[in-house]
Coordinates of C-alpha atoms in Angstrom, one line a residue:
X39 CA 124.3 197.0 186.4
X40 CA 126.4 194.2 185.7
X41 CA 125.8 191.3 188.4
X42 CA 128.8 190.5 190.5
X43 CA 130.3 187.0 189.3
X44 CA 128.9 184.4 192.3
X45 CA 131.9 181.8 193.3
X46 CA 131.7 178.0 192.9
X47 CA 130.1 177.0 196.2
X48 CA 133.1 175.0 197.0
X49 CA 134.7 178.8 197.6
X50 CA 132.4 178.5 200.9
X51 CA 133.0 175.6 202.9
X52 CA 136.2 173.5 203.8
X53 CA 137.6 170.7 201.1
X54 CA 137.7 168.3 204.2
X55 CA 134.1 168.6 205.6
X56 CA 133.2 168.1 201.8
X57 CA 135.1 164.9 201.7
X58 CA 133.7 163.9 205.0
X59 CA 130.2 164.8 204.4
X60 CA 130.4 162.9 200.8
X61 CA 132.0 159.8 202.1
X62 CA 129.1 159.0 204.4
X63 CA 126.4 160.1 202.2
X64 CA 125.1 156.8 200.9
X65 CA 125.6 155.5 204.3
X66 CA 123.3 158.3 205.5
X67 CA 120.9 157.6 202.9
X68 CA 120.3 154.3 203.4
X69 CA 120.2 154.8 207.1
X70 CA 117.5 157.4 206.7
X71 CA 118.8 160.1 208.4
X72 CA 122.5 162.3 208.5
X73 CA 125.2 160.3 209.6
X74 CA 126.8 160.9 212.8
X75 CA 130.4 162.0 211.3
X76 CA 128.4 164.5 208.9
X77 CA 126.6 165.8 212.1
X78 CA 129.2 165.9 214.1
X79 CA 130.5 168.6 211.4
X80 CA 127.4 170.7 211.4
X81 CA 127.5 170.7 215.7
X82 CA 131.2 172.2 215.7
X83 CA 130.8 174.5 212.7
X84 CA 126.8 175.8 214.1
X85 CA 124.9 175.3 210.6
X86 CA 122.0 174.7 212.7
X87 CA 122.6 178.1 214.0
X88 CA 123.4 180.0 211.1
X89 CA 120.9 182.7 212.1
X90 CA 120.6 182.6 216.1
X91 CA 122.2 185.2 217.6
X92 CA 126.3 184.8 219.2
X93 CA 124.6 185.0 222.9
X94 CA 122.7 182.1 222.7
X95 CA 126.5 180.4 220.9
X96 CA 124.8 181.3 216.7
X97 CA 127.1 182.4 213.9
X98 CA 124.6 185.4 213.8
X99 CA 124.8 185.4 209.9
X100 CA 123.2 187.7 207.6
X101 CA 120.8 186.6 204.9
X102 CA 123.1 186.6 201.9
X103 CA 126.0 185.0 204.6
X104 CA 123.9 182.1 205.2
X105 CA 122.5 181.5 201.8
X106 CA 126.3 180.9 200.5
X107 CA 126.9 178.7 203.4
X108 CA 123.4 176.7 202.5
X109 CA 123.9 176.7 198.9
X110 CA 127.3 175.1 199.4
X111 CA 126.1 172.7 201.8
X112 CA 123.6 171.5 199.6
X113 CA 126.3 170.8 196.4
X114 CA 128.3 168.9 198.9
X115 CA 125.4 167.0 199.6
X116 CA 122.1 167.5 199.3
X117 CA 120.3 165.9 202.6
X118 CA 123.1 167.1 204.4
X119 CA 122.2 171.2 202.7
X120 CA 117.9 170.6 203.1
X121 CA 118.5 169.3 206.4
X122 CA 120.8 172.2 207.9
X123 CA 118.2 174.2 205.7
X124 CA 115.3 173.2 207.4
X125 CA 116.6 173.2 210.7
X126 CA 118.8 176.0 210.4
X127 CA 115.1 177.9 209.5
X128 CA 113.2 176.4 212.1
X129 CA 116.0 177.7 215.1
X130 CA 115.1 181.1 213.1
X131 CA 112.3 181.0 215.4
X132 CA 114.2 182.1 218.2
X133 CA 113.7 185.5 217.0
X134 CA 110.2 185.1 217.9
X135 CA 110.1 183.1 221.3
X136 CA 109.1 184.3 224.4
X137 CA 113.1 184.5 226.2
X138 CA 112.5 181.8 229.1
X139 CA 111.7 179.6 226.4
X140 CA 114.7 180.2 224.3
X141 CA 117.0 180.0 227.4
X142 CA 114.9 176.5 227.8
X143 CA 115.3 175.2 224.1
X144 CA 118.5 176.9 223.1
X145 CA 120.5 175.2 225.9
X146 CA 123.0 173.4 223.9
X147 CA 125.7 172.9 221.3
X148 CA 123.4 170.5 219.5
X149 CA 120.2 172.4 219.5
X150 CA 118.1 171.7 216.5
X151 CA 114.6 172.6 215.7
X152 CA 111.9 170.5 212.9
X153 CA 108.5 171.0 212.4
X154 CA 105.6 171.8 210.9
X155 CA 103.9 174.6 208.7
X156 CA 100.4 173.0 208.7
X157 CA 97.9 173.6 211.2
X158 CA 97.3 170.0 211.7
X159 CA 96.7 170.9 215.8
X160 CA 94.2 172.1 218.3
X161 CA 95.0 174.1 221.3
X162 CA 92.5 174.6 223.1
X163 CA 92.9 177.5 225.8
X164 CA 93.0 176.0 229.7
X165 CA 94.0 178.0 232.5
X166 CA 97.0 179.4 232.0
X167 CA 98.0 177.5 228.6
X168 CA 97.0 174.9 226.1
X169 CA 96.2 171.5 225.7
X170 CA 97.2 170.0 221.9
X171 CA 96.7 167.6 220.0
X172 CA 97.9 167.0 216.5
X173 CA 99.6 165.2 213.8
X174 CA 102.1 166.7 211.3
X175 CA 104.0 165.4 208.1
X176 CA 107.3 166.1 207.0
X177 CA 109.1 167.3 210.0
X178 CA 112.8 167.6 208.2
X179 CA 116.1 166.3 210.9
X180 CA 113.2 164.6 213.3
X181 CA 115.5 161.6 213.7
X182 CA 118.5 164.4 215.7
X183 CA 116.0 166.9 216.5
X184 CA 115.9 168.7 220.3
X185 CA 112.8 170.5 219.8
X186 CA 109.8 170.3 217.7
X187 CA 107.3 173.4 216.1
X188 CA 104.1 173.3 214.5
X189 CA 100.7 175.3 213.8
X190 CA 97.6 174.8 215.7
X191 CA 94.1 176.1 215.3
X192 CA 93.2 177.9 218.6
X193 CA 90.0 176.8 220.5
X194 CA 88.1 177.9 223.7
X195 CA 85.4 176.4 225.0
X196 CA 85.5 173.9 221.9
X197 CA 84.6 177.0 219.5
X198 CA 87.6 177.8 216.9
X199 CA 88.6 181.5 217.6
X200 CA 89.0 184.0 215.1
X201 CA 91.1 187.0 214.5
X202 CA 89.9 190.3 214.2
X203 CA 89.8 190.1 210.3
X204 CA 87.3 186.9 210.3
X205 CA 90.2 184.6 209.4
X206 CA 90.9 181.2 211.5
X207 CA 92.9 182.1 214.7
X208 CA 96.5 179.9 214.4
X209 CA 99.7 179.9 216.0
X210 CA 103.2 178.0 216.2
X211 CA 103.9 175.7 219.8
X212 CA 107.3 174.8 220.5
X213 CA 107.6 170.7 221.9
X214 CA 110.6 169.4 223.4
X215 CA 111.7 166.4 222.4
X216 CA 109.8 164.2 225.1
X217 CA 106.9 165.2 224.6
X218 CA 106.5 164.2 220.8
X219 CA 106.4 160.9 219.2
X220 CA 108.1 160.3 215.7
X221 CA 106.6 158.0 213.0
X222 CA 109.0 156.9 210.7
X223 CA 107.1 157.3 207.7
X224 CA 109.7 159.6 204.9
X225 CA 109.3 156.8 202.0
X226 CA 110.3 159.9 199.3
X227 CA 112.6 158.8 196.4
X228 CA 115.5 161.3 197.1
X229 CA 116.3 163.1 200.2
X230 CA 116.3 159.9 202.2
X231 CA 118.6 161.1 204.4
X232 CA 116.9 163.9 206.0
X233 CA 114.6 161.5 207.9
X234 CA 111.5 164.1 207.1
X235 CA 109.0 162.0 209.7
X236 CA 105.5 162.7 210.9
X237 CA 105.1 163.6 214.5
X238 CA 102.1 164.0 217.0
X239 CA 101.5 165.3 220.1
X240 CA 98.8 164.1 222.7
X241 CA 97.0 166.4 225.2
X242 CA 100.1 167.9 225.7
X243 CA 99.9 171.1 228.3
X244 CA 102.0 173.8 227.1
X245 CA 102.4 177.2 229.5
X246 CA 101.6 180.6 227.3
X247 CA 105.4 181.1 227.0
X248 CA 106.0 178.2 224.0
X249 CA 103.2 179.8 221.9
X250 CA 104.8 182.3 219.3
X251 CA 103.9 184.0 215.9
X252 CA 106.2 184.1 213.7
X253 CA 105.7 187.3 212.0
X254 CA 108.1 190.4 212.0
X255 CA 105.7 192.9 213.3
X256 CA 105.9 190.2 216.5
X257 CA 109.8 190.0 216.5
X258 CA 111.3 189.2 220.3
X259 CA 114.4 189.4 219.3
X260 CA 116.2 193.2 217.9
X261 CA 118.0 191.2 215.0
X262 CA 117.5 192.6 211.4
X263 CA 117.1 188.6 209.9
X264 CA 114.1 188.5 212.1
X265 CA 112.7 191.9 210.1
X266 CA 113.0 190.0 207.2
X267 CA 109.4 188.3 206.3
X268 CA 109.3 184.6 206.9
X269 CA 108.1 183.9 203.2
X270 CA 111.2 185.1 201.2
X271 CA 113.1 183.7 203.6
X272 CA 111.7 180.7 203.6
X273 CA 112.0 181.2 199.3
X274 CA 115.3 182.1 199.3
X275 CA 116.9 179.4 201.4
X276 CA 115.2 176.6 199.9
X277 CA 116.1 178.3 196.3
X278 CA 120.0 177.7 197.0
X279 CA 119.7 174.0 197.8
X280 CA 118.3 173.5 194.2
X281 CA 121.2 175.6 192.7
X282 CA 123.7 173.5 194.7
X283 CA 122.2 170.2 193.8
X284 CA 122.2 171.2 190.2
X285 CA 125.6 172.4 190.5
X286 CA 127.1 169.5 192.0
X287 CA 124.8 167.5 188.7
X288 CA 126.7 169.2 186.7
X289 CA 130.2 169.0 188.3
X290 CA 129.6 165.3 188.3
X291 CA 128.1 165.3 184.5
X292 CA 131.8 167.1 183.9
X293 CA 133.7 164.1 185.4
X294 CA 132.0 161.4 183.9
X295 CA 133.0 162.9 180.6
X296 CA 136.4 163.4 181.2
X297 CA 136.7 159.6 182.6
X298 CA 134.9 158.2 179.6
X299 CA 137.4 160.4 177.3
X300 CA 134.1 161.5 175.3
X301 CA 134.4 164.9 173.6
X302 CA 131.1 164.8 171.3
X303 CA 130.9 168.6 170.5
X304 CA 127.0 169.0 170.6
X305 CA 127.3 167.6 174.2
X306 CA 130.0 170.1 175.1
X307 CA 127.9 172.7 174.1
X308 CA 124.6 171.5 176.0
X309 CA 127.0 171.8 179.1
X310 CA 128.6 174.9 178.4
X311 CA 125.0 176.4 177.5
X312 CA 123.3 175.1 180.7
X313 CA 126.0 175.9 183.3
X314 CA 126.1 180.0 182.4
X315 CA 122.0 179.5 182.4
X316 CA 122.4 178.2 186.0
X317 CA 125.3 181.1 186.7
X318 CA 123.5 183.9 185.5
X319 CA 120.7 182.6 187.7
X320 CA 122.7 182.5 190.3
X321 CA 123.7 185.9 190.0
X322 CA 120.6 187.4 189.3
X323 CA 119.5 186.0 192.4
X324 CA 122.0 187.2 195.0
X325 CA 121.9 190.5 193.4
X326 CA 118.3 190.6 194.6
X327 CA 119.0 189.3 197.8
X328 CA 121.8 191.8 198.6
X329 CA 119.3 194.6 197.1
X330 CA 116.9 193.2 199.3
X331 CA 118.9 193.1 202.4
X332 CA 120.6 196.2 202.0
X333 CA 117.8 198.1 202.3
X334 CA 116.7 197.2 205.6
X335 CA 120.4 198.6 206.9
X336 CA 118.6 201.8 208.1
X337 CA 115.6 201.4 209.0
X338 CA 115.0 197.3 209.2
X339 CA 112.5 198.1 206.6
X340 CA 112.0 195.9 203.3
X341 CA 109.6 197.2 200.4
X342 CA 107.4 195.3 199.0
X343 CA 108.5 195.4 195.3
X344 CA 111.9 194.2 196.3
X345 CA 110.5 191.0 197.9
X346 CA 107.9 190.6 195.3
X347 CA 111.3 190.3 192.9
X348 CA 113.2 187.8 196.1
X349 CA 109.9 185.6 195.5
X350 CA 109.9 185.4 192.1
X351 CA 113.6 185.3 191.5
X352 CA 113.9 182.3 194.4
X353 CA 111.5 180.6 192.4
X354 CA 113.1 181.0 188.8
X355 CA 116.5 180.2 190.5
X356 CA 115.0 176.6 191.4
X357 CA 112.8 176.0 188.0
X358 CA 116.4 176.7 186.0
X359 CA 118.4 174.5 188.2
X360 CA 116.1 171.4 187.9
X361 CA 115.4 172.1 184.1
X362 CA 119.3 172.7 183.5
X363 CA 119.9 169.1 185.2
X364 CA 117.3 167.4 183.3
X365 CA 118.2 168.9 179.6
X366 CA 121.9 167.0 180.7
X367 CA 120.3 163.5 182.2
X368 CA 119.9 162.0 178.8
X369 CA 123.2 162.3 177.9
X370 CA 125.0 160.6 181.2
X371 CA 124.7 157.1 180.5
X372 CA 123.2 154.1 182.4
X373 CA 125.3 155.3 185.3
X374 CA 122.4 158.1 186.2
X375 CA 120.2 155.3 186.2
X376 CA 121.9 153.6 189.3
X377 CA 120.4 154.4 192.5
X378 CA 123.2 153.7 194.0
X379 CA 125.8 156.3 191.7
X380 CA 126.3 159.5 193.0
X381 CA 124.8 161.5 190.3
X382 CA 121.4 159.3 190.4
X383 CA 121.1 160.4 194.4
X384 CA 121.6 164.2 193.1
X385 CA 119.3 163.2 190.2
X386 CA 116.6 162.3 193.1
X387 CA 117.4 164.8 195.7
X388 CA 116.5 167.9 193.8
X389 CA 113.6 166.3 192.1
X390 CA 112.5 165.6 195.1
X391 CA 112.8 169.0 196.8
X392 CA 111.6 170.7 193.5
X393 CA 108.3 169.4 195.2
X394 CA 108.1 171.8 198.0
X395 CA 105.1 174.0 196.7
X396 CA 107.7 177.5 198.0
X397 CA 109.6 176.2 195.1
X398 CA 106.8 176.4 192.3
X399 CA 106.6 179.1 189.9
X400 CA 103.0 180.6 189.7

């Protein structure tokens, strides 16, 4: 079956949010985190909330919905995509929270979520609740975030507890905001913008309510994107912000061409060669995505083959962007060698976020 031609992600979002969001991008990066106009964007439209359901004021998106809305977000810019990425995954987890602590969390226009995949904490079991400590890296949007998640390693009594299968009992903790302090330690090359901090906690007390799994045998939450497992979504989203970085490379490779006046025919065909590479990845990939989602329509059910093929074709998808933009960096001039051009901060943004280890091919 012949794959269904995938628009330019310009299709997706509004000419004038993409001016906006451009025009304060190199403010935003050398602030260290989004700027307040290109936030003030993602509030009124709900990127955060791609996924959270309409009652608690989400867009309620499906997979393939958001993914377009992502990828686009990311050519436009990519701090502003990985941040509304990140975050946008992290308030995912309402799907799995207990509901007095979503009514708690979710209590606001401006709700946003970061955190932590590594079990970097101890709770230890008191009473009625937990007492954690811990330190985690690379909490993506700390700088505007309302909440906080991370791992822990469970402890009673000062002995590690253990699941029923030998392996290390852990679980995610929701903070809120006051109960967390922020290092500013994101030094990264690219993606300066998407102030990526540390954060710790100290003997904080958490009731039973903010403990959740995030697994969708454990789903709160009736929603078929909370079916979906955490890992291809995970895969998948971070996927399009590579596409739309290397997109908007390319789009920018295009116009420095056509100011210059150059028309060198090998170049031409370099171009023309990598962007129906990156399309056909593109396509390959939503097809399996849509595959993927529509077979959960009946049942909420995904097989395991079908994923299988969403991991591995998230992770081609990202390994063809970033080799597509750096067969066309040699031939961009000194210009791509600017930090402070355009195409160098899309040059270091998705070399950057080609580092997330979701994004490496076995």
């Amino acid at each position: 079956m012949k794959p269904k031609n995938i628009p330019h992600p310009s299709f997706f979002v509004d000419a004038q949010f993409t001016h906006i969001i451009r025009k304060f991008a190199a403010e935003a990066e050398s602030s260290g985190y989004l700027h307040p106009q290109q936030l003030s964007i993602i509030y009124k439209e709900g990127w955060f909330n791609l996924f959270v359901p309409k009652e608690y004021g989400g867009l309620e998106l499906s997979l393939p919905e958001g993914l377009r809305i992502e990828e686009s977000l990311a050519w436009i810019d990519g701090s502003t995509g990985w941040t509304v990425t990140l975050c946008g995954g992290a308030n995912w987890f309402i799907g799995f929270l207990a509901p007095e602590t979503a009514e708690m969390v979710f209590d606001s226009q401006k709700v946003c979520l970061a955190g932590s995949g590594r079990a970097n904490g101890i709770a230890k079991m008191i009473n009625d609740g937990y007492e954690i400590s811990g330190d985690w890296p690379y909490a993506t949007g700390a700088a505007h975030a309302t909440a906080f998640t991370a791992n822990c390693i469970i402890e009673k009594d000062g002995i590690p507890l253990q699941n029923e299968d030998g392996s290390q009992a852990i679980a995610a903790f929701i903070f809120l905001k006051n109960e967390v302090s922020i290092r500013e330690d994101w030094k990264a090359m690219g993606m300066k913008a998407t102030s990526s901090n540390s954060f710790s906690v100290n003997k904080v007390f958490v009731t039973k309510a903010r403990k959740f799994n995030i697994d969708e045998k454990q789903a709160i939450l009736p929603g078929k994107i909370y079916q979906y497992p955490f890992l291809q979504f995970a895969e998948s989203t971070l996927a399009v912000n590579v596409s739309g970085m290397a997109i908007h490379f390319l789009d920018l490779f295009e116009a420095i061409r056509k100011e210059r006046k150059s028309n060198d025919h090998f170049i031409n065909e370099q171009l023309l060669a990598c962007s129906l590479q990156l399309n056909e990845a593109r396509q390959a990939f939503y097809q399996t995505i849509e595959r993927s989602w529509n077979e959960g329509n009946r049942s909420n059910q995904f097989s395991q083959d079908t994923l299988a093929e969403v991991s591995k074709i998230s992770r081609l998808l990202a390994n063809v962007s970033l080799k597509m933009v750096d067969n066309m960096f040699p031939f961009c001039g000194l210009i791509a060698a600017d930090p402070g051009s355009e195409i160098n901060r899309v040059w270091r943004n998705i070399h950057t976020a080609c580092l997330h280890p979701l994004l490496l091919l076995p």
